[in-house]
mmCIF file of C-alpha atoms and ligand atoms in Angstrom:
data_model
loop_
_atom_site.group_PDB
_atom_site.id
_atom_site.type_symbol
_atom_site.label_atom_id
_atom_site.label_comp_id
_atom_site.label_asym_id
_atom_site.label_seq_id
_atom_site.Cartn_x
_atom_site.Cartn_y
_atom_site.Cartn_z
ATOM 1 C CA UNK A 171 -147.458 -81.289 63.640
ATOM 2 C CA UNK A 172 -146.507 -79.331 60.524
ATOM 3 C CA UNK A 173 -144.719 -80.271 57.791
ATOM 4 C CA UNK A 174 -140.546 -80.567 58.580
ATOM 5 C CA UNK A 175 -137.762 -79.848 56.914
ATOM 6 C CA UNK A 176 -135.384 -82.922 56.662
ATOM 7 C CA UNK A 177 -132.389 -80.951 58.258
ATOM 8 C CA UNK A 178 -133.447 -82.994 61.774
ATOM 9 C CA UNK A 179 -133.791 -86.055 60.817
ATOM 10 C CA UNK A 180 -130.402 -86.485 59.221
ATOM 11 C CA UNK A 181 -128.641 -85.312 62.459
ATOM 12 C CA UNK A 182 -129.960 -87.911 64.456
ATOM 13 C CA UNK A 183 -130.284 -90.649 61.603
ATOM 14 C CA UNK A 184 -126.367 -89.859 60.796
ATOM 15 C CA UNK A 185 -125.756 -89.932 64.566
ATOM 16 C CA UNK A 186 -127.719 -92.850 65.034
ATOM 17 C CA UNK A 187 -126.754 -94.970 62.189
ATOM 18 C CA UNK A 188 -129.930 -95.508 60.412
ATOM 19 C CA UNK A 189 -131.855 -94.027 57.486
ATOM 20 C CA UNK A 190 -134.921 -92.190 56.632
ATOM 21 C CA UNK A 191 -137.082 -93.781 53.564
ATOM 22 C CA UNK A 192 -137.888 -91.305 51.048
ATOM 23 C CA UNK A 193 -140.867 -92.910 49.440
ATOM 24 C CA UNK A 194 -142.461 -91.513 45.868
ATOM 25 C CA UNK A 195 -146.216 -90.841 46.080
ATOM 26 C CA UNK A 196 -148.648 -90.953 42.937
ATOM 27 C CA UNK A 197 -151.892 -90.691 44.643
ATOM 28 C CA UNK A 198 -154.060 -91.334 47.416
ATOM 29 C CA UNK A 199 -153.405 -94.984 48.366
ATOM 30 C CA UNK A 200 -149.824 -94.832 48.212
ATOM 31 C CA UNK A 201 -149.633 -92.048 50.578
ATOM 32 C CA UNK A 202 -152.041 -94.028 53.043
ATOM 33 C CA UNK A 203 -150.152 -97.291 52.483
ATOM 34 C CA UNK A 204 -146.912 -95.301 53.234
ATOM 35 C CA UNK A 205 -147.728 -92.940 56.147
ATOM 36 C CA UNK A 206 -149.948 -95.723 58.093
ATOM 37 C CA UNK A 207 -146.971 -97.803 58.302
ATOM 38 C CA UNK A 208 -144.478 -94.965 59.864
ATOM 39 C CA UNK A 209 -147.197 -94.161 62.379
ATOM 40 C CA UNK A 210 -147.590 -97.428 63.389
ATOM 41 C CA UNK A 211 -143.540 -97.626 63.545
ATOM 42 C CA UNK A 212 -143.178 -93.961 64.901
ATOM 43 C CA UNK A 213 -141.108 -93.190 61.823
ATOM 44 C CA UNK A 214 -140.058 -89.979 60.433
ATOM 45 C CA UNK A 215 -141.128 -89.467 56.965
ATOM 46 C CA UNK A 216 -140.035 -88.544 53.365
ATOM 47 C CA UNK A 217 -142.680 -88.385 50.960
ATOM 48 C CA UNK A 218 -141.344 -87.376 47.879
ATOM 49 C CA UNK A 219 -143.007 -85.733 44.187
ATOM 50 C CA UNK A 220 -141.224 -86.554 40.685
ATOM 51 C CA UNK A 221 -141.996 -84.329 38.193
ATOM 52 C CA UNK A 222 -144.178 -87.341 36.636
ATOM 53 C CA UNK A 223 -146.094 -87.502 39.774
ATOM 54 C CA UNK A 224 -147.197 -83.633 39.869
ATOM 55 C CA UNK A 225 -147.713 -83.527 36.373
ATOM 56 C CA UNK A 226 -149.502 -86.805 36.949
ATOM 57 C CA UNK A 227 -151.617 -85.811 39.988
ATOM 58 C CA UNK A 228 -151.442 -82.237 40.322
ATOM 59 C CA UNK A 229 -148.759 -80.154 42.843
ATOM 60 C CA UNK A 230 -152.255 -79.489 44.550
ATOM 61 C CA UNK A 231 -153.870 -82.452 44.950
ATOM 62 C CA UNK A 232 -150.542 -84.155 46.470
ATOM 63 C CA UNK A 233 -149.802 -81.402 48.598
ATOM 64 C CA UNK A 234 -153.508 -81.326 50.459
ATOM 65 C CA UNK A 235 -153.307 -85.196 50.298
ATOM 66 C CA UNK A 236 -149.760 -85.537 52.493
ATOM 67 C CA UNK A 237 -151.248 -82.381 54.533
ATOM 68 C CA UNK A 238 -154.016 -84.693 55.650
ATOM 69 C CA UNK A 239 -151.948 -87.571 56.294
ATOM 70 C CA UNK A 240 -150.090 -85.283 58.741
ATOM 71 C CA UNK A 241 -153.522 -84.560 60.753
ATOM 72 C CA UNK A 242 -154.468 -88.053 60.213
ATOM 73 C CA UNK A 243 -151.228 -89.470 61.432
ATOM 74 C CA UNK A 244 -149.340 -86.956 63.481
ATOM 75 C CA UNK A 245 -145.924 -87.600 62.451
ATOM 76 C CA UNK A 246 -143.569 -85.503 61.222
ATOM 77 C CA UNK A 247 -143.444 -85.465 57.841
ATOM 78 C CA UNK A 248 -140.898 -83.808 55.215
ATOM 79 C CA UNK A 249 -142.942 -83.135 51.379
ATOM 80 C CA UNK A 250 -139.591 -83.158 49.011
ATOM 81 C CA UNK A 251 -139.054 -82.799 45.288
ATOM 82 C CA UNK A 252 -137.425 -85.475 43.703
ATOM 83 C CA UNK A 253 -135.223 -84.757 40.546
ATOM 84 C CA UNK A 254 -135.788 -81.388 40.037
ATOM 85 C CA UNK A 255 -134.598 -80.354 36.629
ATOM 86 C CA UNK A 256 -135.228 -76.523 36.829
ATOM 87 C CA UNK A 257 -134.705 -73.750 38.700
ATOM 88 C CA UNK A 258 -138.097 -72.933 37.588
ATOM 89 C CA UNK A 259 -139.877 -76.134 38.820
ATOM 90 C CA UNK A 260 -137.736 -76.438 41.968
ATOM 91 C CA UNK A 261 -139.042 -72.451 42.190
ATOM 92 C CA UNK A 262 -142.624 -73.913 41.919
ATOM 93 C CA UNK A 263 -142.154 -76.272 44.865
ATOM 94 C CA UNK A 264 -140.877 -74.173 47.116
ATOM 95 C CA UNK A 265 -143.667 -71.531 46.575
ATOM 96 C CA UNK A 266 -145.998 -74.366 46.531
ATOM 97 C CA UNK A 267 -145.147 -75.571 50.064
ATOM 98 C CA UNK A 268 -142.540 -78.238 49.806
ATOM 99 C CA UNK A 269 -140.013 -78.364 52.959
ATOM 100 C CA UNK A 270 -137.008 -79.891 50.227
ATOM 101 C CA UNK A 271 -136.342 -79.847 47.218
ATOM 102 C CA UNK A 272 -133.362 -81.565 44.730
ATOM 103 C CA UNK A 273 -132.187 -79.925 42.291
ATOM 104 C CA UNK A 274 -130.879 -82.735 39.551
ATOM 105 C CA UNK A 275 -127.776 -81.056 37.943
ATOM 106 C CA UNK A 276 -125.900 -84.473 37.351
ATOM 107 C CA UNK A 277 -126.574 -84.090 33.688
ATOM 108 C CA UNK A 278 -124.636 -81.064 33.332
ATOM 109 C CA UNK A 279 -120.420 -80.189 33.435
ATOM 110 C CA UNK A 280 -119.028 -79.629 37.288
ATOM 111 C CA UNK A 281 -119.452 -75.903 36.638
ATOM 112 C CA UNK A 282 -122.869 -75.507 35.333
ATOM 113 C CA UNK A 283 -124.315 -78.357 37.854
ATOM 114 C CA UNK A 284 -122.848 -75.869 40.856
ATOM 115 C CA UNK A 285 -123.952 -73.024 39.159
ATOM 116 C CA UNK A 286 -127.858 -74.049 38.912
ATOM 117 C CA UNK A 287 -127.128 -75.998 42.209
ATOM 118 C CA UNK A 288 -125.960 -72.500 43.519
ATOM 119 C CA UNK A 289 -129.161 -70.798 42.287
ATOM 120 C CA UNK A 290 -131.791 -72.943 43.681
ATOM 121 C CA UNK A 291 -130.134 -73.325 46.985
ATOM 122 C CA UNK A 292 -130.212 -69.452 47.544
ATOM 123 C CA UNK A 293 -133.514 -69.465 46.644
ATOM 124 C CA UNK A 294 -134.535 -72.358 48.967
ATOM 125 C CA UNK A 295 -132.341 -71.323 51.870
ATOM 126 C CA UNK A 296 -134.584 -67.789 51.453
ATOM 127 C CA UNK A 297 -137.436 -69.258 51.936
ATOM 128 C CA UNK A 298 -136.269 -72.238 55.158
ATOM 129 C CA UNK A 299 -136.114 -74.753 52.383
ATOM 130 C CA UNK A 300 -133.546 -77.557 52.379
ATOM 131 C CA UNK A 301 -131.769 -79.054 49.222
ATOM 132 C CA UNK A 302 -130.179 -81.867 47.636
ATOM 133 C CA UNK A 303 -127.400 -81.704 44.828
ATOM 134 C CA UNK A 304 -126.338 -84.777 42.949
ATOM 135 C CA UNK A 305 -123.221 -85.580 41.856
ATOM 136 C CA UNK A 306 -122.460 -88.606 39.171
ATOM 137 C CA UNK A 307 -124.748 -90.245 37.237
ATOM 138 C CA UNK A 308 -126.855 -93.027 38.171
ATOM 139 C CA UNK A 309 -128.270 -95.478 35.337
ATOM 140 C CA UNK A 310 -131.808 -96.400 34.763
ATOM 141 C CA UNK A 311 -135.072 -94.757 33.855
ATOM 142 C CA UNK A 312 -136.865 -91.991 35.091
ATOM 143 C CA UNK A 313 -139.789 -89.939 34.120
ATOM 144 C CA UNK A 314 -137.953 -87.701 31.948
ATOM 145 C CA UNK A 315 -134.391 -89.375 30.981
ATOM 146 C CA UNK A 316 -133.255 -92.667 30.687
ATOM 147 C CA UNK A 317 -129.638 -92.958 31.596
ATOM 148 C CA UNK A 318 -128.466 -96.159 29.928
ATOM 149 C CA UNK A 319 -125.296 -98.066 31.805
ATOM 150 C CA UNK A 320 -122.441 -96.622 29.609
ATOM 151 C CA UNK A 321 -123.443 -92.826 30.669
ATOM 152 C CA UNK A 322 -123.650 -93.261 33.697
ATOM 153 C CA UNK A 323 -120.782 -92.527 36.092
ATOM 154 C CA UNK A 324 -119.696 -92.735 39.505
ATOM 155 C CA UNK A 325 -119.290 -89.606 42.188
ATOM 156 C CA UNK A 326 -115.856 -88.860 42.234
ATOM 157 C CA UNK A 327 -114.856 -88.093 45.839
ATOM 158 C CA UNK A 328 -112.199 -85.272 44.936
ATOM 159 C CA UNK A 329 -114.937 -83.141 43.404
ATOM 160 C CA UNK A 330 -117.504 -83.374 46.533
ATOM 161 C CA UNK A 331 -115.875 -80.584 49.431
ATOM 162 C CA UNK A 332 -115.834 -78.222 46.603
ATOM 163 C CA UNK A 333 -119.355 -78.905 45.656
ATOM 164 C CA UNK A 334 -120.990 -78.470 48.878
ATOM 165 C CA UNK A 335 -118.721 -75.682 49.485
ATOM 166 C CA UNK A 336 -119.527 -73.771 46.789
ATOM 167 C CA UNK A 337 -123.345 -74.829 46.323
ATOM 168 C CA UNK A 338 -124.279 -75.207 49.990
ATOM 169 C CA UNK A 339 -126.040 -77.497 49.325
ATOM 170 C CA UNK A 340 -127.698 -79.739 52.448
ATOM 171 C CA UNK A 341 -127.147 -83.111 51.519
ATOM 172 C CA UNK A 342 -125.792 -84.851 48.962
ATOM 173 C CA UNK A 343 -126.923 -87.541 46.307
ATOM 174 C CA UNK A 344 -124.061 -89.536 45.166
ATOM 175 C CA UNK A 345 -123.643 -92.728 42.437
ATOM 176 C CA UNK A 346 -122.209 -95.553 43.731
ATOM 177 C CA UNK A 347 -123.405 -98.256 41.050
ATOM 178 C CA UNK A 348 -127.326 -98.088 42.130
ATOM 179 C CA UNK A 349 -129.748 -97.344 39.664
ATOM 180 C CA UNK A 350 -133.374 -96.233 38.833
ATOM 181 C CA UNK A 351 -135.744 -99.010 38.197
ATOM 182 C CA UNK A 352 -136.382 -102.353 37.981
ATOM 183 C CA UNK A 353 -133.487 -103.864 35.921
ATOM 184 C CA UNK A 354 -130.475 -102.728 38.081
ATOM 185 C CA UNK A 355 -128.172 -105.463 37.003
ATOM 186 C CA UNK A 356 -127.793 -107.559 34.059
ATOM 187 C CA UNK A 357 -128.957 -110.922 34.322
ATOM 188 C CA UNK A 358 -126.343 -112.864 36.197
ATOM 189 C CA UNK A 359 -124.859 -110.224 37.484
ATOM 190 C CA UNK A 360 -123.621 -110.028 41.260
ATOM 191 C CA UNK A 361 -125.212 -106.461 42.573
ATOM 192 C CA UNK A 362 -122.102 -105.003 43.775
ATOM 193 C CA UNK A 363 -121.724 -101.357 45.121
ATOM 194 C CA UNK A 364 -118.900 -98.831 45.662
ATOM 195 C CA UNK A 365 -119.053 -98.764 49.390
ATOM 196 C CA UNK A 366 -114.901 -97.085 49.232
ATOM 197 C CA UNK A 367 -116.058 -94.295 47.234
ATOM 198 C CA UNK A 368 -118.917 -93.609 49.963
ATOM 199 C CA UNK A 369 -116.367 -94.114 52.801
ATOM 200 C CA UNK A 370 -114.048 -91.403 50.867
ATOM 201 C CA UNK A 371 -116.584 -89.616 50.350
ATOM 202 C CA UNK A 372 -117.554 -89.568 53.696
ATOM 203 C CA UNK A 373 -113.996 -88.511 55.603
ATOM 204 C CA UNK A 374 -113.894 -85.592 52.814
ATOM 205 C CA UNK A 375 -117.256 -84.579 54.519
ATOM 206 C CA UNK A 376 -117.525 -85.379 57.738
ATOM 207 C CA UNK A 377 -121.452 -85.447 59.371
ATOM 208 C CA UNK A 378 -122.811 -84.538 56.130
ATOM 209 C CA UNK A 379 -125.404 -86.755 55.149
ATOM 210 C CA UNK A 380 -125.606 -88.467 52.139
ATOM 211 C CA UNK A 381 -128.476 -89.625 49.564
ATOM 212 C CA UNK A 382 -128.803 -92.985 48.166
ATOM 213 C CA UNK A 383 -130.965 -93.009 44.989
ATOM 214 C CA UNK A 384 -131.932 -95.922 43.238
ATOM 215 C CA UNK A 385 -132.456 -98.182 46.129
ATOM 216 C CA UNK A 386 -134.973 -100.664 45.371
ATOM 217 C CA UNK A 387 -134.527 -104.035 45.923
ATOM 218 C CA UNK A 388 -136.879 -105.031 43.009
ATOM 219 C CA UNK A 389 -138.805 -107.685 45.666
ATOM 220 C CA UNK A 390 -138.483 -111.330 43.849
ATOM 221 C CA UNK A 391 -141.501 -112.005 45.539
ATOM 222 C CA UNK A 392 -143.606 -109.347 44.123
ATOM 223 C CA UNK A 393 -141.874 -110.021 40.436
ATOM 224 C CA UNK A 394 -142.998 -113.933 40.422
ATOM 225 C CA UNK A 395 -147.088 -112.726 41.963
ATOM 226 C CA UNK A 396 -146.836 -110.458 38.902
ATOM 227 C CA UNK A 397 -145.389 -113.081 36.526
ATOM 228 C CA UNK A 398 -147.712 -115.443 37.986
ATOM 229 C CA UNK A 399 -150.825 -113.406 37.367
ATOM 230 C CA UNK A 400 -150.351 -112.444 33.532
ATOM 231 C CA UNK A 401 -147.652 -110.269 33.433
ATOM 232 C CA UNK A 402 -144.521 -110.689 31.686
ATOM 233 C CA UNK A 403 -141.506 -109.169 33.141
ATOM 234 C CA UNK A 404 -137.873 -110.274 32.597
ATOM 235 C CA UNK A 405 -135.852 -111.042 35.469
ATOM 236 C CA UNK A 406 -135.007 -108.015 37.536
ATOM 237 C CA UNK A 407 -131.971 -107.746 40.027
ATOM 238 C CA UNK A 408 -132.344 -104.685 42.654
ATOM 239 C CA UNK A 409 -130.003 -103.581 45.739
ATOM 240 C CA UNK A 410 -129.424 -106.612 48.452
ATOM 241 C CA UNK A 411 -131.348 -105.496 51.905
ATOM 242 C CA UNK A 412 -128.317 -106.067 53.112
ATOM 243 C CA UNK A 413 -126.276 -103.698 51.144
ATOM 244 C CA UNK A 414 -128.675 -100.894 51.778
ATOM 245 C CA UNK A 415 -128.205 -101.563 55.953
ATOM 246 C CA UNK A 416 -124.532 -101.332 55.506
ATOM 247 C CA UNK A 417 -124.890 -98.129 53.819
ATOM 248 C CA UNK A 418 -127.820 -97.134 56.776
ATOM 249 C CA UNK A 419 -124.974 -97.533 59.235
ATOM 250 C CA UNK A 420 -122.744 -95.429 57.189
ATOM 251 C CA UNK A 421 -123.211 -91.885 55.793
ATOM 252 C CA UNK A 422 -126.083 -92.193 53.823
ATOM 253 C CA UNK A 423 -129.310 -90.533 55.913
ATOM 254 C CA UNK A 424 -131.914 -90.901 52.999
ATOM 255 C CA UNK A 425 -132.800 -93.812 50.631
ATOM 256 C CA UNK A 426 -134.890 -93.107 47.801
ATOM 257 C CA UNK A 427 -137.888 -96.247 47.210
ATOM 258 C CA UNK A 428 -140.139 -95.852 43.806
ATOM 259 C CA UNK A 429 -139.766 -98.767 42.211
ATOM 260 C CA UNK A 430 -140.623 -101.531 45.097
ATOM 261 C CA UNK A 431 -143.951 -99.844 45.764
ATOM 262 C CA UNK A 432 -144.879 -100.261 42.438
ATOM 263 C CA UNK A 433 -144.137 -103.532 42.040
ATOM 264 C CA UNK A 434 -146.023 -104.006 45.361
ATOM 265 C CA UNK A 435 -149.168 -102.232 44.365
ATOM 266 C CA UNK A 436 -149.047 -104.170 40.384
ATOM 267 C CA UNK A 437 -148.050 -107.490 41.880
ATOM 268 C CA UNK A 438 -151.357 -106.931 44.492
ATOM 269 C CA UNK A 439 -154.008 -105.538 41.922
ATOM 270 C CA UNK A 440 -152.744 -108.092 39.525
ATOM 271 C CA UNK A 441 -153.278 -111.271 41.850
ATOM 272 C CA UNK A 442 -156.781 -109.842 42.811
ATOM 273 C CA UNK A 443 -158.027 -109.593 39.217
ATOM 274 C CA UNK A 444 -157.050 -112.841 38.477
ATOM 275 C CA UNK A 445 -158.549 -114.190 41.491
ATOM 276 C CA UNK A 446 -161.881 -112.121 40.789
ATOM 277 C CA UNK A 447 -162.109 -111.747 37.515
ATOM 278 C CA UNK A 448 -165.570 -110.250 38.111
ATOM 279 C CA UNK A 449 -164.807 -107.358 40.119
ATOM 280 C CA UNK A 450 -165.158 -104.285 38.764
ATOM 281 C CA UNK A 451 -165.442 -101.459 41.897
ATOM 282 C CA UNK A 452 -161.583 -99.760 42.388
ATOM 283 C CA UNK A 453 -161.683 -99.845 46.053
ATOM 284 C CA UNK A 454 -161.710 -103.881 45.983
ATOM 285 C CA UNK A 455 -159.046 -103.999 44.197
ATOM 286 C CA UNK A 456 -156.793 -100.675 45.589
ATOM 287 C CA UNK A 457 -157.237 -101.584 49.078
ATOM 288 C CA UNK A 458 -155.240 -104.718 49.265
ATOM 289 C CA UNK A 459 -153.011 -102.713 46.727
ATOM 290 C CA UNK A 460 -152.988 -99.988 49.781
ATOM 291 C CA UNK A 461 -152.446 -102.761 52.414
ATOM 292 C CA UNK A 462 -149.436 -104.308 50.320
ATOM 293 C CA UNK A 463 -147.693 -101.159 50.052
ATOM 294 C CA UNK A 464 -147.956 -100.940 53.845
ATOM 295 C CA UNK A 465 -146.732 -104.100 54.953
ATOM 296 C CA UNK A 466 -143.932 -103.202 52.754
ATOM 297 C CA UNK A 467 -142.978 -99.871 53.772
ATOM 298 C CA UNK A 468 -143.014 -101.311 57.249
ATOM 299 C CA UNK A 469 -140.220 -104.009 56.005
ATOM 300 C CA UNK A 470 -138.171 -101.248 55.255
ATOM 301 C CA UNK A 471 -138.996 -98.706 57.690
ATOM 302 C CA UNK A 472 -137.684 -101.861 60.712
ATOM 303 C CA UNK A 473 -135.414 -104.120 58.552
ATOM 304 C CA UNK A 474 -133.449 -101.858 55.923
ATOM 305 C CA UNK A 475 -133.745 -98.245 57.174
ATOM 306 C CA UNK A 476 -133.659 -98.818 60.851
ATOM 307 C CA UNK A 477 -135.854 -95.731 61.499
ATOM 308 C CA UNK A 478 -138.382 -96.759 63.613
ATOM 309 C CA UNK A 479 -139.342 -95.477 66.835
ATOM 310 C CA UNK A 480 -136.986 -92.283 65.413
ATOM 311 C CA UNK A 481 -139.937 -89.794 65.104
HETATM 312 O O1 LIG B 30 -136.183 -91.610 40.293
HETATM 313 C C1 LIG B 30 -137.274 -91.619 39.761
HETATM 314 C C2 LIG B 30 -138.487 -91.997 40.517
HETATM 315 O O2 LIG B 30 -138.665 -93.392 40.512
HETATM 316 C C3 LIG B 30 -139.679 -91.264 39.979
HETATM 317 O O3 LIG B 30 -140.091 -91.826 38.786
HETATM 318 O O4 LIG B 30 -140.196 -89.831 37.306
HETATM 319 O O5 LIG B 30 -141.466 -91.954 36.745
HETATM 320 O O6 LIG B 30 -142.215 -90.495 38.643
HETATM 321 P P1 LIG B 30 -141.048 -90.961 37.793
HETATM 322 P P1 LIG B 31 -135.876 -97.001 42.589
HETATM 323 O O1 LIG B 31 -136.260 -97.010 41.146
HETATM 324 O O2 LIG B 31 -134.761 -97.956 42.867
HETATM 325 O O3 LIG B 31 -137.031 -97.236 43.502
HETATM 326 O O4 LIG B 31 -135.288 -95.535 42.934
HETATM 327 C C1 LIG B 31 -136.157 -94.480 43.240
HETATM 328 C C2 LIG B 31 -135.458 -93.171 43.278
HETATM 329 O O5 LIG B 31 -134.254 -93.053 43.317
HETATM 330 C C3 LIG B 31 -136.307 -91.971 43.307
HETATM 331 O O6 LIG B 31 -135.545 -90.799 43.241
HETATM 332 ZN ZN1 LIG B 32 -133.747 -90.985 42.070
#
């Protein structure tokens, strides 16, 4: 089985009212963790590369990595760049192998976001590459900008048919009040999302699939093992499982998961340092980390995304 593109998968996941996880990989155990668990659920795959991630792990080293969890595992497997900035790193990707790419322009004006939108997509399409736009701006942190709550905006739905028109872009990734992160709400706040603007969106493009960033439900459990075990973090509020199956059912044929693995992989190496102080060999300590991000990939893969058996 080769690597995919993800044009597949969102036919029969918008079709079939479910979602494919698009999970961010780091290194080794997180792409064992995450690709043992969709083979054991016969679930198609997103793994997907930040620019963080490559610059933290090496295009290379990530690329043979997810090539031999496709001999290992079988499954089909999509290898996507997340947030691309550039034409020029988006460029890099697709030379380098990747099936998908997104190309980030939220930052910039309508114009200027189609415009670099445009160029990466003819590019991609070139070369049998798929690619994401984004329109809006989600809050929250990532490797390279930190959005904070007042910048941030949602999609608006009259701007989208002209967007994928003019881009052609393959799917889109649209703001809806998620965010990146941990700290998705304010303390006290009720998570709430825009579920009319993806419904508009949605009859303005009918059958296109739709990209849900931002989508971690920050675990409580993981936040008090890590509290629990040393660390200190203030109270975080993700997206309600619930939330994110309503949107599975709708439009939206990818959800983006970061933050939730790490918090499973801290909240895991934490508990097992305080428990054996001792220990000093990695693989004691990263292969219950491995094992936690499994069970949890398989919590989404069956009771979010509603993508297994799908592969
Ligand atoms: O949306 C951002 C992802 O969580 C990737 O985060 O840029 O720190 O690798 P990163
Ligand atoms: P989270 O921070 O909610 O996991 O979002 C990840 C994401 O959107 C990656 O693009
Ligand atoms: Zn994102």
């Amino acid at each position: 089985m080769p690597l995919v593109t993800s044009t597949e998968m969102f036919k029969k996941a918008y079709e079939g009212g479910y979602a494919i996880g698009a999970f961010n990989v780091n290194n080794m155990e997180i792409i064992q963790g995450i690709t043992e668990a969709a083979m054991e659920e016969n679930a198609p795959l997103i793994l997907q590369v930040s620019s963080g991630a490559r610059n933290y792990a090496k295009h290379v080293y990530l690329m043979k990595l997810i090539e031999a969890a496709i001999e290992d595992t079988g499954l089909p497997i999509c290898v996507h760049l997340d947030h691309g900035d550039t034409f020029e790193l988006c460029k890099s990707c697709i030379d380098g192998g990747f099936t998908s790419v997104m190309i980030d322009g939220s930052h910039h004006s309508f114009e200027d976001n189609i415009a670099l939108t445009k160029q990466v997509v003819d590019y991609a399409h070139a070369k049998g590459v798929v690619v994401e736009g984004e329109l809006g701006r989600l809050a929250g942190i990532e490797d390279a900008v930190n959005v904070s709550a007042a910048d941030a905006s949602y999609t608006d739905p009259a701007q989208v048919e002209e967007f994928v028109t003019r881009t052609g872009v393959d799917s889109l990734a649209i703001a809806i009040g998620t965010s990146h992160g941990a700290y998705k709400f304010k303390p006290g706040q009720k998570p709430q999302l825009r579920f009319d603007i993806l419904e508009e969106v949605s009859k303005r493009l009918p059958g296109f699939p739709i990209v849900l960033h931002g989508a971690s439900s920050v675990i409580p459990e993981y936040v008090k093992i890590i509290n629990e075990n040393g660390g200190k973090m203030p109270d975080a509020i993700g997206i309600p499982e619930d939330m994110l199956r309503k949107a599975a059912s709708m439009a939206v044929c990818k959800i983006n998961i970061d933050s939730d693995l790490r918090l499973a992989m801290t909240a895991s190496i934490r508990q097992y340092f305080n428990e054996h102080p001792d220990h000093f060999d990695p693989r004691q300590y990263l292969k219950p980390a491995r094992a936690n991000i499994k069970s949890l990939v398989k919590h989404k893969i069956v009771d979010v995304l509603g993508c297994n058996g799908k592969a």
